CSV table of C-alpha atoms and ligand atoms in Angstrom, one decimal:
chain,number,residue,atom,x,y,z
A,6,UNK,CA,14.7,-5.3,-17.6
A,7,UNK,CA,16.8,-6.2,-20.4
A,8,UNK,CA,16.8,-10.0,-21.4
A,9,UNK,CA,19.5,-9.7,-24.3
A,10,UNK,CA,22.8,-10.9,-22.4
A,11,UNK,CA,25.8,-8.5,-22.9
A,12,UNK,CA,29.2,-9.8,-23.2
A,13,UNK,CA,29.9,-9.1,-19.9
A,14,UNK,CA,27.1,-11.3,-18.9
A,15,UNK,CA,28.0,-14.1,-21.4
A,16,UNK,CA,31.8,-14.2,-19.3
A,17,UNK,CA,29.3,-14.2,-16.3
A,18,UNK,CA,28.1,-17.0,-17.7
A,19,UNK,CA,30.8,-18.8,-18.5
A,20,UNK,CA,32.2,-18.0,-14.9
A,21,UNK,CA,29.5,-19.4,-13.4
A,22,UNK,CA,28.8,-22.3,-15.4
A,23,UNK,CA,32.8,-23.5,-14.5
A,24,UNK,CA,33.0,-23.2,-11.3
A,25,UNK,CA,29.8,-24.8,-10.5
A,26,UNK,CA,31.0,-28.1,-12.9
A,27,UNK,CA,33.5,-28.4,-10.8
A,28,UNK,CA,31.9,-27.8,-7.4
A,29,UNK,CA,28.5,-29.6,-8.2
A,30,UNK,CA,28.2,-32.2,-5.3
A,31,UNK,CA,28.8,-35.4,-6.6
A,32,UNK,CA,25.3,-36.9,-5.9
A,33,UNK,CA,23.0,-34.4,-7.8
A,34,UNK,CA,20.6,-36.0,-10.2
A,35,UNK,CA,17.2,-35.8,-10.9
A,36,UNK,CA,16.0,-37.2,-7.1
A,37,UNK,CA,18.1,-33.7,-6.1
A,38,UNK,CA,16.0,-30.5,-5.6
A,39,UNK,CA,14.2,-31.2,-2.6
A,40,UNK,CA,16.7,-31.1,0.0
A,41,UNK,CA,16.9,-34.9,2.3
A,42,UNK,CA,20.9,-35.3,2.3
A,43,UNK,CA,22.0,-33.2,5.0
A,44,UNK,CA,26.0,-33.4,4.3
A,45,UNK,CA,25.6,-32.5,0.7
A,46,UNK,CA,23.8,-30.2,1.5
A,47,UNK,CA,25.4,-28.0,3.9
A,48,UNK,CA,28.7,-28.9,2.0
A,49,UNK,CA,27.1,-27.4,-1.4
A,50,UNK,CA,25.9,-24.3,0.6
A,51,UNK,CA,29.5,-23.7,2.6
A,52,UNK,CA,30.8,-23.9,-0.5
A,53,UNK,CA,28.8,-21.3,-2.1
A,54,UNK,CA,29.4,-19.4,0.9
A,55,UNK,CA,33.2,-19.1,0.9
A,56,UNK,CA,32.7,-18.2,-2.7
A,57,UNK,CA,30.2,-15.6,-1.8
A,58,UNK,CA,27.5,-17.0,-3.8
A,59,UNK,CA,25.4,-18.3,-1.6
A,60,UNK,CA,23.2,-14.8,-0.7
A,61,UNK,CA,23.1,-13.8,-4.3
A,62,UNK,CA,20.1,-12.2,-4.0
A,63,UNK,CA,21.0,-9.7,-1.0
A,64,UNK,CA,22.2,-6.3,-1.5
A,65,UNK,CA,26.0,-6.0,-1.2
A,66,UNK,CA,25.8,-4.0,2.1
A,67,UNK,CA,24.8,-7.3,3.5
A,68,UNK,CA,26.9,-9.7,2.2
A,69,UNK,CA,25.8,-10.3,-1.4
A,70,UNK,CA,27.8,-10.4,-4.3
A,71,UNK,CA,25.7,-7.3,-5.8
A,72,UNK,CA,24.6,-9.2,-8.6
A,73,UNK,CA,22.4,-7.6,-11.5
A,74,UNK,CA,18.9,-9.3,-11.7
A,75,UNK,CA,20.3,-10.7,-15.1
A,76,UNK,CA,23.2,-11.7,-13.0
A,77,UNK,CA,21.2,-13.9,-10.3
A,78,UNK,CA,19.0,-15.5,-13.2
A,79,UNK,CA,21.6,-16.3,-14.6
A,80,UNK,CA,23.2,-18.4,-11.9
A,81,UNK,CA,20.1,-19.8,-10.8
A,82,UNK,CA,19.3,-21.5,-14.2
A,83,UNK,CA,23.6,-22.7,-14.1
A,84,UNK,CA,22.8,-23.7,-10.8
A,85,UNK,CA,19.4,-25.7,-11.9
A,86,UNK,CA,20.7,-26.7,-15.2
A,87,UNK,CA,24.1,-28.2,-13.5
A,88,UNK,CA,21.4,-30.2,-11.1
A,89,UNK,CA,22.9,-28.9,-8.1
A,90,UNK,CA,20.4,-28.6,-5.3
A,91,UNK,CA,18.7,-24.8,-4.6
A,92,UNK,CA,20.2,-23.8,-1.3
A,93,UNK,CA,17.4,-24.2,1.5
A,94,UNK,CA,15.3,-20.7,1.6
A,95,UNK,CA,14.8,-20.3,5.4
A,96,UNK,CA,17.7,-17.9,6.0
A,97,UNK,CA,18.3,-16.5,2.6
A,98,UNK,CA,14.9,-16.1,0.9
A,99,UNK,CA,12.9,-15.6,4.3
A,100,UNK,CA,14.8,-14.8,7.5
A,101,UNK,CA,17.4,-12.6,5.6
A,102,UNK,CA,14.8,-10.1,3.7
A,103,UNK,CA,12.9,-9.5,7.1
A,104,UNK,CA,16.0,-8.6,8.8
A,105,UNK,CA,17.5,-6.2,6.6
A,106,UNK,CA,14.2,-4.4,6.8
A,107,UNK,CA,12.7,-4.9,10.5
A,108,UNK,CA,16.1,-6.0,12.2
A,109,UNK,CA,18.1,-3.8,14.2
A,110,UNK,CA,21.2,-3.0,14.2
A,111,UNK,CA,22.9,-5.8,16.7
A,112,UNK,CA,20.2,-8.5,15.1
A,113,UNK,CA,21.6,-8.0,11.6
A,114,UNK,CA,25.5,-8.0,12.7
A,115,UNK,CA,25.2,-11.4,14.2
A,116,UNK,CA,22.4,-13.2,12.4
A,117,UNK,CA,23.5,-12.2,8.5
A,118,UNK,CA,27.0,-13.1,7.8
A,119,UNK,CA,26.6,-17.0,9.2
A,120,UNK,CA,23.9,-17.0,6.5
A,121,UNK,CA,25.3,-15.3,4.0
A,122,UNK,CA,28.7,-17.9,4.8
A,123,UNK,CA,26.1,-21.1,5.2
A,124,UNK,CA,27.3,-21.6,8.4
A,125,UNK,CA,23.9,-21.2,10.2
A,126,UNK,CA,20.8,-23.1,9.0
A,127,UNK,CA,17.1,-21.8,9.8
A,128,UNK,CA,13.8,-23.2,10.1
A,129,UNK,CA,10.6,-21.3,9.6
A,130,UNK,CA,8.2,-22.0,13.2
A,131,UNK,CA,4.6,-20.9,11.6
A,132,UNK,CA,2.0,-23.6,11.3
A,133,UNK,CA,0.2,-24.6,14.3
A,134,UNK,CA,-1.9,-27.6,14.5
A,135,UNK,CA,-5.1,-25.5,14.6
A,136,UNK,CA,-3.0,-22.9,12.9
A,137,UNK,CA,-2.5,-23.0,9.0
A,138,UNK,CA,-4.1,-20.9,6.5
A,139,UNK,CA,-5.5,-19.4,9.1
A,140,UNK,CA,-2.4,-18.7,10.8
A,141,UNK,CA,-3.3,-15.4,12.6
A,142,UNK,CA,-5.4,-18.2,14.7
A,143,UNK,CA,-1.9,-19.8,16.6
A,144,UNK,CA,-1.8,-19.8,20.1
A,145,UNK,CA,2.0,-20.3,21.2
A,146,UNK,CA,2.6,-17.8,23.9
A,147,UNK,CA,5.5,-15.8,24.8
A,148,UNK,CA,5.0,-14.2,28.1
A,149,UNK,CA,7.6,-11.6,29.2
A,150,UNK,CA,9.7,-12.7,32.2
A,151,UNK,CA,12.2,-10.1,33.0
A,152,UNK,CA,14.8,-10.0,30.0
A,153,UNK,CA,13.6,-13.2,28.2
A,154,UNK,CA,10.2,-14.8,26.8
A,155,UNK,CA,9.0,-17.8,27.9
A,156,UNK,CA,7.3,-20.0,24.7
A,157,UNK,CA,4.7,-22.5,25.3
A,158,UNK,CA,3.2,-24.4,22.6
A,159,UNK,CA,3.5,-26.5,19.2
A,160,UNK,CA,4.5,-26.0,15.9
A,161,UNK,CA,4.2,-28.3,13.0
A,162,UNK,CA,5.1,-29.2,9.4
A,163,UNK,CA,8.7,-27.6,10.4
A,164,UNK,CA,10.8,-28.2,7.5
A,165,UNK,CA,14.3,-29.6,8.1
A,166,UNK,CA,13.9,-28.1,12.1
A,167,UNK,CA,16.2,-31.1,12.7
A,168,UNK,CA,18.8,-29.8,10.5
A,169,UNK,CA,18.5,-26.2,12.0
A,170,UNK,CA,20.1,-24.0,14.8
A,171,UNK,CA,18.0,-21.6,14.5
A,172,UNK,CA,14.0,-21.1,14.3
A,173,UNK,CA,11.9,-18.1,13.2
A,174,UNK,CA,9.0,-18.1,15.3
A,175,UNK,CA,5.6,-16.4,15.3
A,176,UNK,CA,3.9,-16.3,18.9
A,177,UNK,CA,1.4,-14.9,20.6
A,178,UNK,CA,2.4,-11.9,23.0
A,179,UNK,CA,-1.2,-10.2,23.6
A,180,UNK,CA,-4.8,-12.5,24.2
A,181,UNK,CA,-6.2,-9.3,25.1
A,182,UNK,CA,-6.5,-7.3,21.3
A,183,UNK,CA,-7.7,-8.3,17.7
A,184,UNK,CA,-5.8,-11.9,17.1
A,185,UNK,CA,-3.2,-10.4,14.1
A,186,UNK,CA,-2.4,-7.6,16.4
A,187,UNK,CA,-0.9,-9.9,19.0
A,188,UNK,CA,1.4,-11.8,17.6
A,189,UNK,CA,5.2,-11.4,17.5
A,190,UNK,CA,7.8,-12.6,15.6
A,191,UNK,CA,10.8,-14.0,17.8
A,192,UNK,CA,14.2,-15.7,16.8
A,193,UNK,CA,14.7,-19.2,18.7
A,194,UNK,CA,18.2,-20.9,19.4
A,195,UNK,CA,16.8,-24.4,18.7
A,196,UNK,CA,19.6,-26.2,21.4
A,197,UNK,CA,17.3,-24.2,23.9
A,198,UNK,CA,16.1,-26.4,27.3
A,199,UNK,CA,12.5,-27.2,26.1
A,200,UNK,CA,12.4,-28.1,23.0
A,201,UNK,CA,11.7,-31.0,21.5
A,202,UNK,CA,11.6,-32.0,17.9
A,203,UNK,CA,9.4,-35.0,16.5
A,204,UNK,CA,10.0,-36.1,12.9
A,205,UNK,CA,7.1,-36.3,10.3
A,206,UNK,CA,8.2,-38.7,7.5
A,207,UNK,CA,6.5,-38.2,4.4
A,208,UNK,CA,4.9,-40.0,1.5
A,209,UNK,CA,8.0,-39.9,-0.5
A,210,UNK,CA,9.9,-42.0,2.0
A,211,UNK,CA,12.0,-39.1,3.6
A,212,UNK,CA,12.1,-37.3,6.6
A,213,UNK,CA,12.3,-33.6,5.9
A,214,UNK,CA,9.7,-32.4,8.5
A,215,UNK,CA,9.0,-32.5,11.9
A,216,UNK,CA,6.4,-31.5,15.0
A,217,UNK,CA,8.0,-28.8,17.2
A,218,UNK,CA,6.7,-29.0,21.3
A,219,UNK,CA,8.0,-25.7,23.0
A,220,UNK,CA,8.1,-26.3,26.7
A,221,UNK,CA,8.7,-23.1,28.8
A,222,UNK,CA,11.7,-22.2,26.3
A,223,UNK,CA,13.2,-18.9,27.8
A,224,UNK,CA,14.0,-16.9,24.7
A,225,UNK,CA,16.7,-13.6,25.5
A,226,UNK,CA,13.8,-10.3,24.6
A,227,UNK,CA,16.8,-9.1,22.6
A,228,UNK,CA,15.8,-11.8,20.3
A,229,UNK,CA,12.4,-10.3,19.4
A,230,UNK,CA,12.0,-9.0,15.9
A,231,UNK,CA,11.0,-5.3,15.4
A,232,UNK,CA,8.2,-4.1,17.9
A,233,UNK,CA,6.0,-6.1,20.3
A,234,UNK,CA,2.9,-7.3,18.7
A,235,UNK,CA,4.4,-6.4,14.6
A,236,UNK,CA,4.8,-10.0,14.4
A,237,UNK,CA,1.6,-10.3,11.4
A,238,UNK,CA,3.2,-7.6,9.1
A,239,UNK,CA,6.6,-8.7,9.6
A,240,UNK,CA,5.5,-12.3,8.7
A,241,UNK,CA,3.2,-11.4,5.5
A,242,UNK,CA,6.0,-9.4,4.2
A,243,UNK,CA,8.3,-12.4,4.7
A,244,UNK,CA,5.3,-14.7,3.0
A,245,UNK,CA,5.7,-12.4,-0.4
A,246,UNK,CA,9.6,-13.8,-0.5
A,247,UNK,CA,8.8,-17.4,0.4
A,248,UNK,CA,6.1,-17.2,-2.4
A,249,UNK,CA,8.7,-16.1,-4.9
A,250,UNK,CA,11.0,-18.1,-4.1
A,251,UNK,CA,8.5,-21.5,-4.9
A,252,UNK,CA,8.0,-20.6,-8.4
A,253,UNK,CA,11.3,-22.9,-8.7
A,254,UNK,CA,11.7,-21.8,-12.7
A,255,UNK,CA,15.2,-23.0,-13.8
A,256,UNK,CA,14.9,-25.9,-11.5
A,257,UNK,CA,11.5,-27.4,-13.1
A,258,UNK,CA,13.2,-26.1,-16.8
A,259,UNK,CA,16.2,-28.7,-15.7
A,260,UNK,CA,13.3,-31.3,-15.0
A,261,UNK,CA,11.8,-30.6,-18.5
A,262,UNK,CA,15.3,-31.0,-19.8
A,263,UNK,CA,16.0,-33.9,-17.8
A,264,UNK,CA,12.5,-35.3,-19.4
A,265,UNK,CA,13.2,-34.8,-22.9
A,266,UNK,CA,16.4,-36.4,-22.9
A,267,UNK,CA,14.8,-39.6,-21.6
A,268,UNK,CA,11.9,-39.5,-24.2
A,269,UNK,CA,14.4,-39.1,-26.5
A,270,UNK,CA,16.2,-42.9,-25.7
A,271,UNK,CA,12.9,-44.3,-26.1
A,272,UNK,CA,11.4,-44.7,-29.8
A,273,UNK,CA,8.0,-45.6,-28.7
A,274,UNK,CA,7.9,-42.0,-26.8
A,275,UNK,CA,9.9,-39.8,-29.1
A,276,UNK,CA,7.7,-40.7,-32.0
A,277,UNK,CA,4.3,-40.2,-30.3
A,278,UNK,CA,2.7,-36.8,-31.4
A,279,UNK,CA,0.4,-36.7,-28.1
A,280,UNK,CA,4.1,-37.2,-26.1
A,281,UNK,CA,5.5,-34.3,-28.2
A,282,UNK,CA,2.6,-32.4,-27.7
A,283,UNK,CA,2.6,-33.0,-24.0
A,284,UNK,CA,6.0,-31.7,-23.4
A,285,UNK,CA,5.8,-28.6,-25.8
A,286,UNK,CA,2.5,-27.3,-23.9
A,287,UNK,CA,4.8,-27.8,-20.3
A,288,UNK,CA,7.6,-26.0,-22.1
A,289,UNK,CA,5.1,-22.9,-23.3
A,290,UNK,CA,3.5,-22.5,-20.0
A,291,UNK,CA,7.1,-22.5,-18.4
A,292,UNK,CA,7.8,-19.9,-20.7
A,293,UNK,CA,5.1,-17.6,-19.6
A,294,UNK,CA,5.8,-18.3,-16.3
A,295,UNK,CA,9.5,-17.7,-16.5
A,296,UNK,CA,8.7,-13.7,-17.8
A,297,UNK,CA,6.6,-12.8,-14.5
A,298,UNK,CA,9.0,-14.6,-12.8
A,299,UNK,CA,11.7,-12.0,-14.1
A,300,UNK,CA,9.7,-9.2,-14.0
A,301,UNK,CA,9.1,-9.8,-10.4
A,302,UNK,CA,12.6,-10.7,-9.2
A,303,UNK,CA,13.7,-7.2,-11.3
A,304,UNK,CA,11.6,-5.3,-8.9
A,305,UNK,CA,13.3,-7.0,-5.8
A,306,UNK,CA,16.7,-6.2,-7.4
A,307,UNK,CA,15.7,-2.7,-7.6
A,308,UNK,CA,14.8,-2.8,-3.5
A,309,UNK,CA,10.7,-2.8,-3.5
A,310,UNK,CA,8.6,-6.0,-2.3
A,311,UNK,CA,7.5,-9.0,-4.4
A,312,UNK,CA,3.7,-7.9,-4.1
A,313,UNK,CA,1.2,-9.9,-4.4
A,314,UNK,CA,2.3,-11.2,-7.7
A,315,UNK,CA,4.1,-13.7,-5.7
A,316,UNK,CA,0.8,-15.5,-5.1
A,317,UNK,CA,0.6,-16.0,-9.3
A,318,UNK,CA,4.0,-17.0,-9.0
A,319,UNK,CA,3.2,-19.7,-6.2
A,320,UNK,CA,0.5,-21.1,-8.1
A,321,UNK,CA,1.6,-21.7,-11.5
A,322,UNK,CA,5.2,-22.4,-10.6
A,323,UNK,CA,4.1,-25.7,-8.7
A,324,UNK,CA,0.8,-26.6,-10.8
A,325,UNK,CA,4.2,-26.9,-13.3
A,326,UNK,CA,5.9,-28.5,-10.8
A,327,UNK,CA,3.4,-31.1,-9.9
A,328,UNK,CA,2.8,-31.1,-13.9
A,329,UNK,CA,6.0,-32.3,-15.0
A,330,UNK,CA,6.6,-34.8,-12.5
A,331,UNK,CA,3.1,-36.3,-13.4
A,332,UNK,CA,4.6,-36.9,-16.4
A,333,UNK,CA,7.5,-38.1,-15.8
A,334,UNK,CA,6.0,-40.9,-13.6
A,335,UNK,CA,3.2,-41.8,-16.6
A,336,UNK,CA,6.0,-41.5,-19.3
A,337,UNK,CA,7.9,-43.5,-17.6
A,338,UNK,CA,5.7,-46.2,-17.4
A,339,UNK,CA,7.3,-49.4,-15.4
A,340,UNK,CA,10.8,-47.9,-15.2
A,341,UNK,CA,9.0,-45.3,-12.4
A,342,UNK,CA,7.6,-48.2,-10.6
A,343,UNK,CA,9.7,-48.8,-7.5
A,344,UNK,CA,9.3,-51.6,-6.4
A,345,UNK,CA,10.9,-52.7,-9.6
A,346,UNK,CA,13.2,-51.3,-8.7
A,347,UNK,CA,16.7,-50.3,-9.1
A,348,UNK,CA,14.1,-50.6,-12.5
A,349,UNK,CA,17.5,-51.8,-14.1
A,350,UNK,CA,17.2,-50.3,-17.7
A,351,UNK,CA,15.1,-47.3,-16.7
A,352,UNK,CA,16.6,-43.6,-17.4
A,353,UNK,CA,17.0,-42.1,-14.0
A,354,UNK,CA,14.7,-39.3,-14.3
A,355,UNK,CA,12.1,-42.3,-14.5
A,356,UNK,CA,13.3,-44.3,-11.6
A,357,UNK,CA,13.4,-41.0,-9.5
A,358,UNK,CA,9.6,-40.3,-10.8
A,359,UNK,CA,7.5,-41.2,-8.6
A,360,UNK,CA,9.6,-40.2,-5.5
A,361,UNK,CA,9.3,-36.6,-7.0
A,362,UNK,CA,6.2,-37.0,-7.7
A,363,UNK,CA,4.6,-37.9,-4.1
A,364,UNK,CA,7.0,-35.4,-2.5
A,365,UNK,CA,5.7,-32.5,-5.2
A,366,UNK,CA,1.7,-33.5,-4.2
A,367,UNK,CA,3.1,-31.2,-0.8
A,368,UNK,CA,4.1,-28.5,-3.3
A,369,UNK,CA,0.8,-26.5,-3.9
A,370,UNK,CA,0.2,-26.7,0.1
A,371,UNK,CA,3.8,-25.6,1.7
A,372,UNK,CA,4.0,-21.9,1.4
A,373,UNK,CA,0.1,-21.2,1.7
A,374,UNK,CA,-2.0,-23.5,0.0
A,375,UNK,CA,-2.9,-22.5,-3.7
A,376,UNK,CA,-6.5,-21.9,-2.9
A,377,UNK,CA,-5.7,-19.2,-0.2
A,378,UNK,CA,-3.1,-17.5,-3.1
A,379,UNK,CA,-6.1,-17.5,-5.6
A,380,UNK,CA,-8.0,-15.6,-2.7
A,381,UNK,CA,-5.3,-13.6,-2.0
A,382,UNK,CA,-5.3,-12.6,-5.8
A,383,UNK,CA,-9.0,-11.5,-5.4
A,384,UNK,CA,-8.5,-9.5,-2.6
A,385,UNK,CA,-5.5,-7.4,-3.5
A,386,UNK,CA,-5.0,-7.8,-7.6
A,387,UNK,CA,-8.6,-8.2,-8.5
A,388,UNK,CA,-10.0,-6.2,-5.7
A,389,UNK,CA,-12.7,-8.5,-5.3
B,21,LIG,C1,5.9,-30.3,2.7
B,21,LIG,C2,5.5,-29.2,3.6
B,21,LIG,C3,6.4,-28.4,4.2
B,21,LIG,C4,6.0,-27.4,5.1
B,21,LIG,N1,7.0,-26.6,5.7
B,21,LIG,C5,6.6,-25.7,6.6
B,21,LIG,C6,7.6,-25.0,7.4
B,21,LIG,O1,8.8,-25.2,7.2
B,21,LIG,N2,7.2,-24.2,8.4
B,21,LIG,C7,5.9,-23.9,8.6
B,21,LIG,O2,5.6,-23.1,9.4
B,21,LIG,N3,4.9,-24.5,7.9
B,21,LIG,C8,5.2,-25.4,6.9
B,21,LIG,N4,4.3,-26.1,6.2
B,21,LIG,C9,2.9,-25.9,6.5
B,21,LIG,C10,2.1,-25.2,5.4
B,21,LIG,O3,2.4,-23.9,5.3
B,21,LIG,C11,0.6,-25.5,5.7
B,21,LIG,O4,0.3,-26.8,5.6
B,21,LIG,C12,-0.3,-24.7,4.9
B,21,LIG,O5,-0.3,-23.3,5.2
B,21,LIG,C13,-1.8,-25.1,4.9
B,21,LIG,O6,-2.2,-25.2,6.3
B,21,LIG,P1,-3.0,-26.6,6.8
B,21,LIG,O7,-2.1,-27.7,6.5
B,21,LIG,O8,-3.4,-26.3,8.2
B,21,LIG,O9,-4.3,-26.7,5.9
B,21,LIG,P2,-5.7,-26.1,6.2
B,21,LIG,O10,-5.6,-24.6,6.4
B,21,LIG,O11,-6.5,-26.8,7.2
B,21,LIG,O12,-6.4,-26.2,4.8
B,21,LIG,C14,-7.0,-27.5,4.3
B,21,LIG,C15,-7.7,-27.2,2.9
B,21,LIG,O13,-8.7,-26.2,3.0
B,21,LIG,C16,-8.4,-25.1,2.1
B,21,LIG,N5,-8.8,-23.8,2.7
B,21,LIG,C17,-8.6,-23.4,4.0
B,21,LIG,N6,-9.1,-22.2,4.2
B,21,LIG,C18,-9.7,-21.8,3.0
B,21,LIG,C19,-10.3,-20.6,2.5
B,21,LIG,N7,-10.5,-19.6,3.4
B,21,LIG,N8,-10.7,-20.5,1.3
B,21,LIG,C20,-10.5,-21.6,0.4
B,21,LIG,N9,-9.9,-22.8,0.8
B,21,LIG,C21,-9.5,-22.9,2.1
B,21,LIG,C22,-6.9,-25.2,1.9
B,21,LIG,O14,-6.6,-24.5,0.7
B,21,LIG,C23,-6.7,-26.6,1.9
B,21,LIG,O15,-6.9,-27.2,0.6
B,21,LIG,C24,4.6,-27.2,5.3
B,21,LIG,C25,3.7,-28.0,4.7
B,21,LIG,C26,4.1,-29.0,3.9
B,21,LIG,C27,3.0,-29.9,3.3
């Protein structure tokens, strides 16, 4: 792909970079990019919607604004760099990809455009308690009754499933055959009789997941997703997207920014060589990672899969993560302690530190955990 902008792109730009200063929602900052206000965000992403930015990465045919790959990276690092919060990936990185290629026809008329608008919100019904990197192991069951399914069982870890209308679901549908051959992938209206949804608050003070119980939920069969029992390749094929879309590039190079800006005030830290040094080795690696990143999201402009790439791109984008808010907390000294806090005189990328930082430890878990990606990586890359 070609890196050097054209002029076109550079108006792109400049299109782009104005209309999100005057749409950014008014409380972004550096505590913004994980997702816990639930009216900014659905504003942000109805917004984008009626603009017809919000599924920038689908193909036109679906609703997209048939961006160039330079087009999308472009926008995502205005979108970071203006601190506006990523739009959740549930429908638009996940659902939407696995619908436009196993979906049919009726399944993609009504589920994509409330997406592609922001009008419907999704949450991703995988982990099991017994059930998470070795998630061909989960046991809800969907027995066919008739014209529906009838779910029984638990999910957990369900990100923002309190938020959602909507779940994609993996279930059992066959005891009888290999475990990864009976499993199928089902789409649940979440105001279904049966369910119930227990928050999960988390370490960083906020409440952003949730247990799922699924008590004989009748699901319509029209709801099922490609064939009976396809529910393993449809969800590793769907894994490959979420993986890519963790990496979280412009967002942690609007953290780095955000960093340097706040070393900057502060003489002690500005004049310290190890400091410098610190922030110029985050800034390389984000530099390496930022050119797979673009190499891979060329090749899902141009219509093929992430691959398994996407597992390199998990783990290095949230070691950086994890990395930068590590030291955003340490450079921050007292002004990221919180209960100092409001620390009066501290920048706010420090008094938002260590929030960031507890939520982030989650980061090289959600998605697959980083260990199973470096296995993943031997199997298929390395061939090991
Ligand atoms: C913040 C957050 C949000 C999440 N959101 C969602 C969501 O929206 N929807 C959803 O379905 N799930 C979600 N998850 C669940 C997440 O995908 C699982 O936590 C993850 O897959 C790991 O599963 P586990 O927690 O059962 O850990 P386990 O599988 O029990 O793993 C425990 C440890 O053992 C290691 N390990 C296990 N097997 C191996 C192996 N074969 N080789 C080497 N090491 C191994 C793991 O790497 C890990 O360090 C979320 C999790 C978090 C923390």
């Amino acid at each position: 792909m070609n890196l050097d902008f054209s002029p076109e792109d550079q108006a792109f730009r400049a299109e782009v970079r104005a209309w999100i200063r005057d749409n950014v929602p008014e409380q972004a900052g550096p505590a913004i990019g994980i997702p816990s206000h639930k009216e900014t965000q659905f504003a942000w992403e109805r917004k984008l919607g009626q603009k017809g930015w919000l599924a920038y990465t689908w193909p036109q045919e679906f609703g997209g604004p048939g961006w160039s790959a330079t087009q999308r990276y472009i926008f995502d690092t205005e979108r970071a760099l203006a601190g506006a919060p990523p739009s959740s990936p549930f429908g638009l990185a996940m659902l939407g990809p696995v619908l436009m290629k196993y979906g049919n026809d009726a399944q993609k008329q009504r589920y994509l455009p409330p997406i592609a608008r922001g009008e419907e919100f999704w949450c991703q019904g995988y982990s099991e308690p017994g059930a998470g990197s070795d998630l061909a192991g989960l046991k809800t069951q969907a027995k066919r009754e008739g014209e529906h399914y009838v779910v029984n069982g638990q999910k957990i870890w369900t990100t923002q499933a309190h938020w959602a209308n909507f779940m994609f679901c993996l279930v059992r549908t066959n005891t009888e055959v290999p475990k990864q051959q009976g499993i199928s992938f089902l789409l649940i209206d979440m105001r279904t009789p049966g369910i119930e949804i227990r928050p999960i608050t988390t370490i960083d003070g906020h409440h952003h997941l949730n247990e799922v119980f699924l008590t004989n939920v009748r699901v319509p069969a029209e709801n099922l997703v490609g064939d009976e029992g396809q529910g393993w390749t449809i969800a590793k094929y769907l894994l490959t997207h979420e993986r890519t879309s963790i990496a979280g590039v412009p967002d942690s190079y609007y953290q780095l920014g955000r960093l340097r800006e706040a070393v900057a005030t502060d003489a002690a830290l500005s004049e310290d060589p190890l400091v410098s040094h610190r922030l110029a080795a985050l800034e390389v690696d984000l530099l390496a990672l930022e050119y797979t990143n673009l190499r891979t999201l060329d090749r899902v402009a141009k219509g093929q899969p992430p691959g398994s790439e996407s597992s390199g791109l998990k783990i290095k984008g949230t070691e950086l993560q994890q990395a930068i808010s590590e030291a955003q907390m340490e450079l921050g000294g007292l002004g990221a302690l919180p209960w100092l806090s409001p620390a009066d005189d501290a920048h706010p990328v420090f008094a938002a530190a260590t929030q960031r930082y507890n939520f982030l430890r989650a980061s090289s878990i959600y998605g697959g955990t980083n260990e199973i990606q470096k296995n993943v990586l031997a199997k298929l890359l390395l061939q090991l």
